[in-house]
Amino acid sequence: MEQPLENITVDPMLAEMGRNLNDAMKILENGQKEVEQDSGQRRLSWRDFPGPLQGEGQDVASILQLVQNLMHDDEDKQGHRRMQYVGEQGHMALLGHSLAAYISVLDRDRLRKLTTRILSDTTLWLCRLFRYENGTAYYHEDDREGLVKVCRLVINAQYEEYSTEGFTVLSSKQPVIYQSAACRPGLGQHLCSQLGLPLSSLCTVPCNTMFGSQHQIDVALLDKLIKDDVDTGKFPLLLIANAGTPGAGHTDKLSRLKELCVQYNIWLHVEGVNLAMLALGHVASPVMAATKSDSMTLTLGPWLGLPAVPAVTLYRHEDPALSLAAGLTSSQPVEKLRSLPLWLSLQYLGHDGIVERIKTATQLSQQLLEHLKTLASIKTSTVVSHSRLPLLAGSSLRDVLGSLILSIVEDELNSPVVVFRFSQDTSAASSGGSVEGYFPGEKEVLDALNRWLGEQLAQLVPSSGVDVVELEEEGTCVRFNPLMTAAVLGTQESDIKALVEKLTDMVPLLSSTLRFRQDFREEVYHHNALTYIEDLSWPGLGVIRYEPRCEQDDDDSKRKQDVEKINEDLLKKLKELDADICFSTGPEFATETNCIYVGLATEDLDVAELLETIAASGRDLEENGKLLENMTEVVRKGILEAELQILKANEEKLMEEGVLRQIPLVGSVLNWFSPSQNSIKGQTFSLVAGSLDTTESTYSMKTQTGATPDTPTSTAKRLPGQKLFRRSAAGSDTSSETSSVGQVEEVPRETTPLPPASEEGVTEPPQEELASSDPSPPEIQRQPDGQESEEVDTMR
């Protein structure tokens, strides 16, 4: 295999074809590296848009450059996605397509001889490799096409007049196709549409509900359904079984199903990823039973990392005429060239290379499974739950049935598919959480957390090939299917270690989030301005909305605008905080709007402090917003009212003091001999409330305390480098600086008692001023020195 092509005596055309393919692959792969390095710098040109065919032809380099631009145009937008790993064996598969086009121009006799040899060699190798004796192969691009052709073969074999009468012969005895509920979605519907059968001809058999795997077809129920169909005059035609379900990779009881099919003369078709295990030296008995089936479909492309190779359906049938009528064989030599890429790739890999690739994939799944068993709160598909055992009165019979069920489930341990799920016993005692038992909607919340977990793992470790799968019983799970991804992505043992490391870091976040989620909801109800939004699909603490106070005359549109504006500003303010909590607007297609989605929580989160900070920030934004919104109108009305009060106060002063005291020189002399007794009280104007209030309470408090002390705030002591909303490591019984974050720090107040001020010593002028805007409500006050403030003078 390592011998250079130049040292072998071959057809010059073939040698030139191989060199051109290698050169083209190098250009495209080098172009991919350049795009990755210069990501974001490339701009669109006129060549990126469709246009008319040019009059003059272009050279190969220009055409390949265009292909390269089209291939990697969105590379910067989807950087986490990788192209399929194409090694030397992949080049051989691609070369097969070029050779197929070249061979098709040969003369008819030579073409027939060559295609017969290629087809017979490939069929023989596959039947021996996958232990399928006396089989025939059909090669097809769509992996469902083989099953369609097999169904046509069975219809032609069971209905003798079908070739002449057509679908009219089916009306006497309607054919029935049975499939497991765990089959891939849409398979049965596609089969009926291609065969022209009604959907009533499709019977979906449920999976087991008590014994064995939850993803295996219920054999007893299938037997009952077949008997009912026979009694009603229907014709059982074909059964689709799984050797590795698309979701969890479980294998049906193929031995029992084969016996049932022989009893009722039903064709048994098997498909699934576990069929690749047939190429290994040791094969589990459930998978080995697939070799007795009437047909099975193999997808060698993803198993071996071969691009653009066809799928193969192996089947057994003795009448070649019926196979030809069903389309499983063709008299056209060109049709037989579909197997050429596979013929080249199998020879390049050899028997040992094929077995080694499948064995490597199974070893990767075993390594991951061993690591997952050591992680808390991670449940795998191989964990046997004894609670599923039926409750029996006799302990001995229970033990016997328990052993039988365990032996059935242990057969599933041989599957290379690893399905795991984050799951936590919420009834267990936890530090900081108060969840007891299972709260409503817990399954939906766990599904959301597992969906986030699978998406994050796929993005952080793309070479692992993990994805998210929805299972009927378990819910949302993370799946690792190395037989379908390892050869394609080039997965190595280091990728498994990286996957476990990322998973180890994420499990505590998921555990603490699930633990604090109920506390978060209950704490929200303690704040009148916050509203809890129920969204079980959000993988985080929860969803809240700040509800500002509204006036009675506000309409719905005005209220919606206020809610949208304050929540938008609040979200920006929260994002600026130095905290581990992530705040966002939620998913792209979220049903709720104008909300704040709070992300995952750490183990030392202080939920009370978190929500207190959110509520306080919302109040500040609301007050500032109302202050700015009403400033113009409030100030204008306040100034007019203050002017009226000043005029009224001046008239009262004139009536009390007389005209002589208003003359500057005479008034000073009179005030020196006989000071006036002023009875006019000062007033303050609040810009937020828009009202004038008396200053009696303010001055009375000042006379008692001498000065207004600072109001103690709920400030939390944080250690150096400690972020917001975190509890400190010390226990709650210690009253030191390491106490829990969020506790109120008591500030001692020192008050100096002052003697009560006499009325003679307090002179209040009939003037007012606008107080400067500070965190407290702005006010307009009368100053005791009898002088008007400069701000009022300016406004006047």
PDB file of N, CA, C and O in Angstrom, residues 554-610:
ATOM      1  N   ASP A 554     -52.757  55.002  33.336  1.00  0.00           N
ATOM      2  CA  ASP A 554     -51.887  54.441  32.297  1.00  0.00           C
ATOM      3  C   ASP A 554     -52.634  53.358  31.523  1.00  0.00           C
ATOM      4  O   ASP A 554     -53.293  52.492  32.113  1.00  0.00           O
ATOM      5  N   ASP A 555     -52.521  53.392  30.200  1.00  0.00           N
ATOM      6  CA  ASP A 555     -53.150  52.369  29.386  1.00  0.00           C
ATOM      7  C   ASP A 555     -52.212  51.172  29.244  1.00  0.00           C
ATOM      8  O   ASP A 555     -51.087  51.164  29.724  1.00  0.00           O
ATOM      9  N   ASP A 556     -52.696  50.144  28.557  1.00  0.00           N
ATOM     10  CA  ASP A 556     -51.919  48.914  28.424  1.00  0.00           C
ATOM     11  C   ASP A 556     -50.651  49.122  27.603  1.00  0.00           C
ATOM     12  O   ASP A 556     -49.594  48.567  27.928  1.00  0.00           O
ATOM     13  N   SER A 557     -50.738  49.884  26.543  1.00  0.00           N
ATOM     14  CA  SER A 557     -49.552  50.113  25.711  1.00  0.00           C
ATOM     15  C   SER A 557     -48.475  50.861  26.477  1.00  0.00           C
ATOM     16  O   SER A 557     -47.280  50.537  26.363  1.00  0.00           O
ATOM     17  N   LYS A 558     -48.893  51.851  27.277  1.00  0.00           N
ATOM     18  CA  LYS A 558     -47.918  52.596  28.075  1.00  0.00           C
ATOM     19  C   LYS A 558     -47.271  51.680  29.115  1.00  0.00           C
ATOM     20  O   LYS A 558     -46.058  51.737  29.347  1.00  0.00           O
ATOM     21  N   ARG A 559     -48.068  50.808  29.710  1.00  0.00           N
ATOM     22  CA  ARG A 559     -47.531  49.893  30.712  1.00  0.00           C
ATOM     23  C   ARG A 559     -46.549  48.905  30.067  1.00  0.00           C
ATOM     24  O   ARG A 559     -45.498  48.612  30.640  1.00  0.00           O
ATOM     25  N   LYS A 560     -46.871  48.384  28.897  1.00  0.00           N
ATOM     26  CA  LYS A 560     -45.974  47.456  28.225  1.00  0.00           C
ATOM     27  C   LYS A 560     -44.649  48.127  27.873  1.00  0.00           C
ATOM     28  O   LYS A 560     -43.583  47.526  27.990  1.00  0.00           O
ATOM     29  N   GLN A 561     -44.718  49.367  27.451  1.00  0.00           N
ATOM     30  CA  GLN A 561     -43.490  50.101  27.144  1.00  0.00           C
ATOM     31  C   GLN A 561     -42.635  50.292  28.387  1.00  0.00           C
ATOM     32  O   GLN A 561     -41.410  50.145  28.336  1.00  0.00           O
ATOM     33  N   ASP A 562     -43.282  50.597  29.502  1.00  0.00           N
ATOM     34  CA  ASP A 562     -42.534  50.773  30.752  1.00  0.00           C
ATOM     35  C   ASP A 562     -41.879  49.461  31.182  1.00  0.00           C
ATOM     36  O   ASP A 562     -40.715  49.440  31.612  1.00  0.00           O
ATOM     37  N   VAL A 563     -42.627  48.361  31.087  1.00  0.00           N
ATOM     38  CA  VAL A 563     -42.078  47.061  31.477  1.00  0.00           C
ATOM     39  C   VAL A 563     -40.906  46.682  30.574  1.00  0.00           C
ATOM     40  O   VAL A 563     -39.866  46.199  31.052  1.00  0.00           O
ATOM     41  N   GLU A 564     -41.062  46.896  29.304  1.00  0.00           N
ATOM     42  CA  GLU A 564     -39.983  46.553  28.367  1.00  0.00           C
ATOM     43  C   GLU A 564     -38.744  47.400  28.622  1.00  0.00           C
ATOM     44  O   GLU A 564     -37.620  46.888  28.622  1.00  0.00           O
ATOM     45  N   LYS A 565     -38.945  48.692  28.861  1.00  0.00           N
ATOM     46  CA  LYS A 565     -37.802  49.584  29.050  1.00  0.00           C
ATOM     47  C   LYS A 565     -37.048  49.269  30.337  1.00  0.00           C
ATOM     48  O   LYS A 565     -35.812  49.156  30.339  1.00  0.00           O
ATOM     49  N   ILE A 566     -37.774  49.072  31.435  1.00  0.00           N
ATOM     50  CA  ILE A 566     -37.082  48.868  32.708  1.00  0.00           C
ATOM     51  C   ILE A 566     -36.409  47.507  32.763  1.00  0.00           C
ATOM     52  O   ILE A 566     -35.316  47.356  33.320  1.00  0.00           O
ATOM     53  N   ASN A 567     -37.009  46.474  32.155  1.00  0.00           N
ATOM     54  CA  ASN A 567     -36.366  45.169  32.151  1.00  0.00           C
ATOM     55  C   ASN A 567     -35.155  45.138  31.234  1.00  0.00           C
ATOM     56  O   ASN A 567     -34.178  44.440  31.511  1.00  0.00           O
ATOM     57  N   GLU A 568     -35.213  45.894  30.166  1.00  0.00           N
ATOM     58  CA  GLU A 568     -34.046  45.988  29.287  1.00  0.00           C
ATOM     59  C   GLU A 568     -32.891  46.682  29.987  1.00  0.00           C
ATOM     60  O   GLU A 568     -31.741  46.223  29.920  1.00  0.00           O
ATOM     61  N   ASP A 569     -33.178  47.794  30.670  1.00  0.00           N
ATOM     62  CA  ASP A 569     -32.121  48.489  31.411  1.00  0.00           C
ATOM     63  C   ASP A 569     -31.618  47.654  32.586  1.00  0.00           C
ATOM     64  O   ASP A 569     -30.418  47.653  32.891  1.00  0.00           O
ATOM     65  N   LEU A 570     -32.526  46.944  33.239  1.00  0.00           N
ATOM     66  CA  LEU A 570     -32.123  46.109  34.368  1.00  0.00           C
ATOM     67  C   LEU A 570     -31.210  44.970  33.904  1.00  0.00           C
ATOM     68  O   LEU A 570     -30.241  44.627  34.593  1.00  0.00           O
ATOM     69  N   LEU A 571     -31.495  44.401  32.762  1.00  0.00           N
ATOM     70  CA  LEU A 571     -30.648  43.323  32.236  1.00  0.00           C
ATOM     71  C   LEU A 571     -29.248  43.842  31.925  1.00  0.00           C
ATOM     72  O   LEU A 571     -28.242  43.178  32.226  1.00  0.00           O
ATOM     73  N   LYS A 572     -29.154  45.019  31.354  1.00  0.00           N
ATOM     74  CA  LYS A 572     -27.834  45.603  31.081  1.00  0.00           C
ATOM     75  C   LYS A 572     -27.063  45.855  32.372  1.00  0.00           C
ATOM     76  O   LYS A 572     -25.856  45.614  32.442  1.00  0.00           O
ATOM     77  N   LYS A 573     -27.762  46.311  33.376  1.00  0.00           N
ATOM     78  CA  LYS A 573     -27.092  46.593  34.649  1.00  0.00           C
ATOM     79  C   LYS A 573     -26.629  45.317  35.329  1.00  0.00           C
ATOM     80  O   LYS A 573     -25.551  45.266  35.919  1.00  0.00           O
ATOM     81  N   LEU A 574     -27.428  44.257  35.240  1.00  0.00           N
ATOM     82  CA  LEU A 574     -27.039  42.991  35.854  1.00  0.00           C
ATOM     83  C   LEU A 574     -25.860  42.357  35.135  1.00  0.00           C
ATOM     84  O   LEU A 574     -25.028  41.695  35.763  1.00  0.00           O
ATOM     85  N   LYS A 575     -25.797  42.517  33.840  1.00  0.00           N
ATOM     86  CA  LYS A 575     -24.669  41.946  33.091  1.00  0.00           C
ATOM     87  C   LYS A 575     -23.348  42.601  33.457  1.00  0.00           C
ATOM     88  O   LYS A 575     -22.285  41.998  33.286  1.00  0.00           O
ATOM     89  N   GLU A 576     -23.393  43.811  33.957  1.00  0.00           N
ATOM     90  CA  GLU A 576     -22.170  44.520  34.333  1.00  0.00           C
ATOM     91  C   GLU A 576     -21.652  44.110  35.698  1.00  0.00           C
ATOM     92  O   GLU A 576     -20.542  44.497  36.071  1.00  0.00           O
ATOM     93  N   LEU A 577     -22.430  43.362  36.456  1.00  0.00           N
ATOM     94  CA  LEU A 577     -22.009  42.947  37.787  1.00  0.00           C
ATOM     95  C   LEU A 577     -20.912  41.899  37.710  1.00  0.00           C
ATOM     96  O   LEU A 577     -20.856  41.099  36.771  1.00  0.00           O
ATOM     97  N   ASP A 578     -20.058  41.891  38.699  1.00  0.00           N
ATOM     98  CA  ASP A 578     -18.972  40.914  38.786  1.00  0.00           C
ATOM     99  C   ASP A 578     -19.491  39.675  39.505  1.00  0.00           C
ATOM    100  O   ASP A 578     -19.316  39.495  40.703  1.00  0.00           O
ATOM    101  N   ALA A 579     -20.174  38.816  38.744  1.00  0.00           N
ATOM    102  CA  ALA A 579     -20.790  37.622  39.334  1.00  0.00           C
ATOM    103  C   ALA A 579     -20.655  36.462  38.367  1.00  0.00           C
ATOM    104  O   ALA A 579     -20.401  36.639  37.168  1.00  0.00           O
ATOM    105  N   ASP A 580     -20.805  35.259  38.900  1.00  0.00           N
ATOM    106  CA  ASP A 580     -20.755  34.053  38.079  1.00  0.00           C
ATOM    107  C   ASP A 580     -22.094  33.735  37.428  1.00  0.00           C
ATOM    108  O   ASP A 580     -22.161  32.846  36.587  1.00  0.00           O
ATOM    109  N   ILE A 581     -23.139  34.423  37.828  1.00  0.00           N
ATOM    110  CA  ILE A 581     -24.458  34.181  37.267  1.00  0.00           C
ATOM    111  C   ILE A 581     -24.545  34.843  35.900  1.00  0.00           C
ATOM    112  O   ILE A 581     -24.096  35.967  35.701  1.00  0.00           O
ATOM    113  N   CYS A 582     -25.150  34.131  34.963  1.00  0.00           N
ATOM    114  CA  CYS A 582     -25.346  34.650  33.612  1.00  0.00           C
ATOM    115  C   CYS A 582     -26.784  35.126  33.471  1.00  0.00           C
ATOM    116  O   CYS A 582     -27.724  34.386  33.783  1.00  0.00           O
ATOM    117  N   PHE A 583     -26.960  36.350  33.026  1.00  0.00           N
ATOM    118  CA  PHE A 583     -28.273  36.928  32.780  1.00  0.00           C
ATOM    119  C   PHE A 583     -28.443  37.144  31.282  1.00  0.00           C
ATOM    120  O   PHE A 583     -27.527  37.628  30.610  1.00  0.00           O
ATOM    121  N   SER A 584     -29.607  36.783  30.762  1.00  0.00           N
ATOM    122  CA  SER A 584     -29.825  36.891  29.320  1.00  0.00           C
ATOM    123  C   SER A 584     -31.296  37.124  29.047  1.00  0.00           C
ATOM    124  O   SER A 584     -32.141  37.128  29.958  1.00  0.00           O
ATOM    125  N   THR A 585     -31.594  37.322  27.774  1.00  0.00           N
ATOM    126  CA  THR A 585     -32.977  37.492  27.325  1.00  0.00           C
ATOM    127  C   THR A 585     -33.638  36.166  26.999  1.00  0.00           C
ATOM    128  O   THR A 585     -34.784  36.151  26.526  1.00  0.00           O
ATOM    129  N   GLY A 586     -32.935  35.063  27.218  1.00  0.00           N
ATOM    130  CA  GLY A 586     -33.521  33.752  26.988  1.00  0.00           C
ATOM    131  C   GLY A 586     -33.244  33.240  25.596  1.00  0.00           C
ATOM    132  O   GLY A 586     -32.513  33.856  24.798  1.00  0.00           O
ATOM    133  N   PRO A 587     -33.812  32.095  25.241  1.00  0.00           N
ATOM    134  CA  PRO A 587     -33.600  31.521  23.912  1.00  0.00           C
ATOM    135  C   PRO A 587     -34.200  32.400  22.831  1.00  0.00           C
ATOM    136  O   PRO A 587     -35.002  33.305  23.088  1.00  0.00           O
ATOM    137  N   GLU A 588     -33.802  32.094  21.600  1.00  0.00           N
ATOM    138  CA  GLU A 588     -34.208  32.942  20.471  1.00  0.00           C
ATOM    139  C   GLU A 588     -35.712  32.918  20.260  1.00  0.00           C
ATOM    140  O   GLU A 588     -36.321  33.940  19.949  1.00  0.00           O
ATOM    141  N   PHE A 589     -36.319  31.756  20.408  1.00  0.00           N
ATOM    142  CA  PHE A 589     -37.747  31.623  20.167  1.00  0.00           C
ATOM    143  C   PHE A 589     -38.498  31.432  21.494  1.00  0.00           C
ATOM    144  O   PHE A 589     -39.362  30.567  21.614  1.00  0.00           O
ATOM    145  N   ALA A 590     -38.164  32.242  22.472  1.00  0.00           N
ATOM    146  CA  ALA A 590     -38.810  32.138  23.775  1.00  0.00           C
ATOM    147  C   ALA A 590     -40.252  32.639  23.691  1.00  0.00           C
ATOM    148  O   ALA A 590     -40.557  33.592  22.961  1.00  0.00           O
ATOM    149  N   THR A 591     -41.128  31.985  24.428  1.00  0.00           N
ATOM    150  CA  THR A 591     -42.531  32.375  24.428  1.00  0.00           C
ATOM    151  C   THR A 591     -42.778  33.627  25.262  1.00  0.00           C
ATOM    152  O   THR A 591     -43.693  34.404  24.964  1.00  0.00           O
ATOM    153  N   GLU A 592     -41.964  33.838  26.296  1.00  0.00           N
ATOM    154  CA  GLU A 592     -42.120  35.005  27.163  1.00  0.00           C
ATOM    155  C   GLU A 592     -41.177  36.117  26.705  1.00  0.00           C
ATOM    156  O   GLU A 592     -40.051  35.875  26.290  1.00  0.00           O
ATOM    157  N   THR A 593     -41.680  37.341  26.766  1.00  0.00           N
ATOM    158  CA  THR A 593     -40.892  38.510  26.400  1.00  0.00           C
ATOM    159  C   THR A 593     -40.758  39.431  27.600  1.00  0.00           C
ATOM    160  O   THR A 593     -41.485  39.307  28.593  1.00  0.00           O
ATOM    161  N   ASN A 594     -39.822  40.367  27.497  1.00  0.00           N
ATOM    162  CA  ASN A 594     -39.566  41.347  28.555  1.00  0.00           C
ATOM    163  C   ASN A 594     -39.266  40.650  29.874  1.00  0.00           C
ATOM    164  O   ASN A 594     -39.788  41.023  30.932  1.00  0.00           O
ATOM    165  N   CYS A 595     -38.436  39.622  29.797  1.00  0.00           N
ATOM    166  CA  CYS A 595     -38.075  38.860  30.986  1.00  0.00           C
ATOM    167  C   CYS A 595     -36.562  38.821  31.139  1.00  0.00           C
ATOM    168  O   CYS A 595     -35.815  39.116  30.201  1.00  0.00           O
ATOM    169  N   ILE A 596     -36.138  38.426  32.312  1.00  0.00           N
ATOM    170  CA  ILE A 596     -34.726  38.241  32.614  1.00  0.00           C
ATOM    171  C   ILE A 596     -34.522  36.766  32.944  1.00  0.00           C
ATOM    172  O   ILE A 596     -35.110  36.260  33.907  1.00  0.00           O
ATOM    173  N   TYR A 597     -33.732  36.089  32.141  1.00  0.00           N
ATOM    174  CA  TYR A 597     -33.455  34.668  32.340  1.00  0.00           C
ATOM    175  C   TYR A 597     -32.173  34.532  33.154  1.00  0.00           C
ATOM    176  O   TYR A 597     -31.106  34.979  32.718  1.00  0.00           O
ATOM    177  N   VAL A 598     -32.284  33.928  34.316  1.00  0.00           N
ATOM    178  CA  VAL A 598     -31.157  33.748  35.225  1.00  0.00           C
ATOM    179  C   VAL A 598     -30.565  32.368  34.960  1.00  0.00           C
ATOM    180  O   VAL A 598     -31.280  31.356  34.960  1.00  0.00           O
ATOM    181  N   GLY A 599     -29.254  32.302  34.726  1.00  0.00           N
ATOM    182  CA  GLY A 599     -28.600  31.072  34.315  1.00  0.00           C
ATOM    183  C   GLY A 599     -28.267  30.139  35.459  1.00  0.00           C
ATOM    184  O   GLY A 599     -28.890  30.158  36.530  1.00  0.00           O
ATOM    185  N   LEU A 600     -27.247  29.314  35.224  1.00  0.00           N
ATOM    186  CA  LEU A 600     -26.862  28.289  36.184  1.00  0.00           C
ATOM    187  C   LEU A 600     -26.264  28.903  37.436  1.00  0.00           C
ATOM    188  O   LEU A 600     -25.702  30.002  37.420  1.00  0.00           O
ATOM    189  N   ALA A 601     -26.378  28.155  38.538  1.00  0.00           N
ATOM    190  CA  ALA A 601     -25.932  28.647  39.835  1.00  0.00           C
ATOM    191  C   ALA A 601     -24.769  27.823  40.340  1.00  0.00           C
ATOM    192  O   ALA A 601     -24.671  26.625  40.070  1.00  0.00           O
ATOM    193  N   THR A 602     -23.877  28.471  41.069  1.00  0.00           N
ATOM    194  CA  THR A 602     -22.777  27.775  41.718  1.00  0.00           C
ATOM    195  C   THR A 602     -23.226  27.250  43.077  1.00  0.00           C
ATOM    196  O   THR A 602     -24.296  27.588  43.576  1.00  0.00           O
ATOM    197  N   GLU A 603     -22.381  26.420  43.681  1.00  0.00           N
ATOM    198  CA  GLU A 603     -22.757  25.784  44.942  1.00  0.00           C
ATOM    199  C   GLU A 603     -22.863  26.771  46.093  1.00  0.00           C
ATOM    200  O   GLU A 603     -23.599  26.527  47.047  1.00  0.00           O
ATOM    201  N   ASP A 604     -22.126  27.880  46.049  1.00  0.00           N
ATOM    202  CA  ASP A 604     -22.124  28.837  47.152  1.00  0.00           C
ATOM    203  C   ASP A 604     -22.986  30.060  46.866  1.00  0.00           C
ATOM    204  O   ASP A 604     -22.745  31.146  47.376  1.00  0.00           O
ATOM    205  N   LEU A 605     -24.011  29.887  46.043  1.00  0.00           N
ATOM    206  CA  LEU A 605     -24.875  31.010  45.690  1.00  0.00           C
ATOM    207  C   LEU A 605     -25.761  31.399  46.877  1.00  0.00           C
ATOM    208  O   LEU A 605     -26.298  30.541  47.578  1.00  0.00           O
ATOM    209  N   ASP A 606     -25.900  32.692  47.069  1.00  0.00           N
ATOM    210  CA  ASP A 606     -26.829  33.233  48.045  1.00  0.00           C
ATOM    211  C   ASP A 606     -28.043  33.751  47.277  1.00  0.00           C
ATOM    212  O   ASP A 606     -28.023  34.838  46.690  1.00  0.00           O
ATOM    213  N   VAL A 607     -29.103  32.964  47.264  1.00  0.00           N
ATOM    214  CA  VAL A 607     -30.280  33.294  46.466  1.00  0.00           C
ATOM    215  C   VAL A 607     -30.946  34.566  46.975  1.00  0.00           C
ATOM    216  O   VAL A 607     -31.417  35.401  46.191  1.00  0.00           O
ATOM    217  N   ALA A 608     -31.005  34.730  48.304  1.00  0.00           N
ATOM    218  CA  ALA A 608     -31.656  35.913  48.867  1.00  0.00           C
ATOM    219  C   ALA A 608     -30.944  37.187  48.439  1.00  0.00           C
ATOM    220  O   ALA A 608     -31.584  38.179  48.055  1.00  0.00           O
ATOM    221  N   GLU A 609     -29.625  37.182  48.503  1.00  0.00           N
ATOM    222  CA  GLU A 609     -28.877  38.373  48.100  1.00  0.00           C
ATOM    223  C   GLU A 609     -29.026  38.632  46.607  1.00  0.00           C
ATOM    224  O   GLU A 609     -29.114  39.787  46.164  1.00  0.00           O
ATOM    225  N   LEU A 610     -29.057  37.565  45.813  1.00  0.00           N
ATOM    226  CA  LEU A 610     -29.220  37.726  44.368  1.00  0.00           C
ATOM    227  C   LEU A 610     -30.518  38.445  44.040  1.00  0.00           C
ATOM    228  O   LEU A 610     -30.529  39.436  43.292  1.00  0.00           O
TER     229      LEU A 610
END
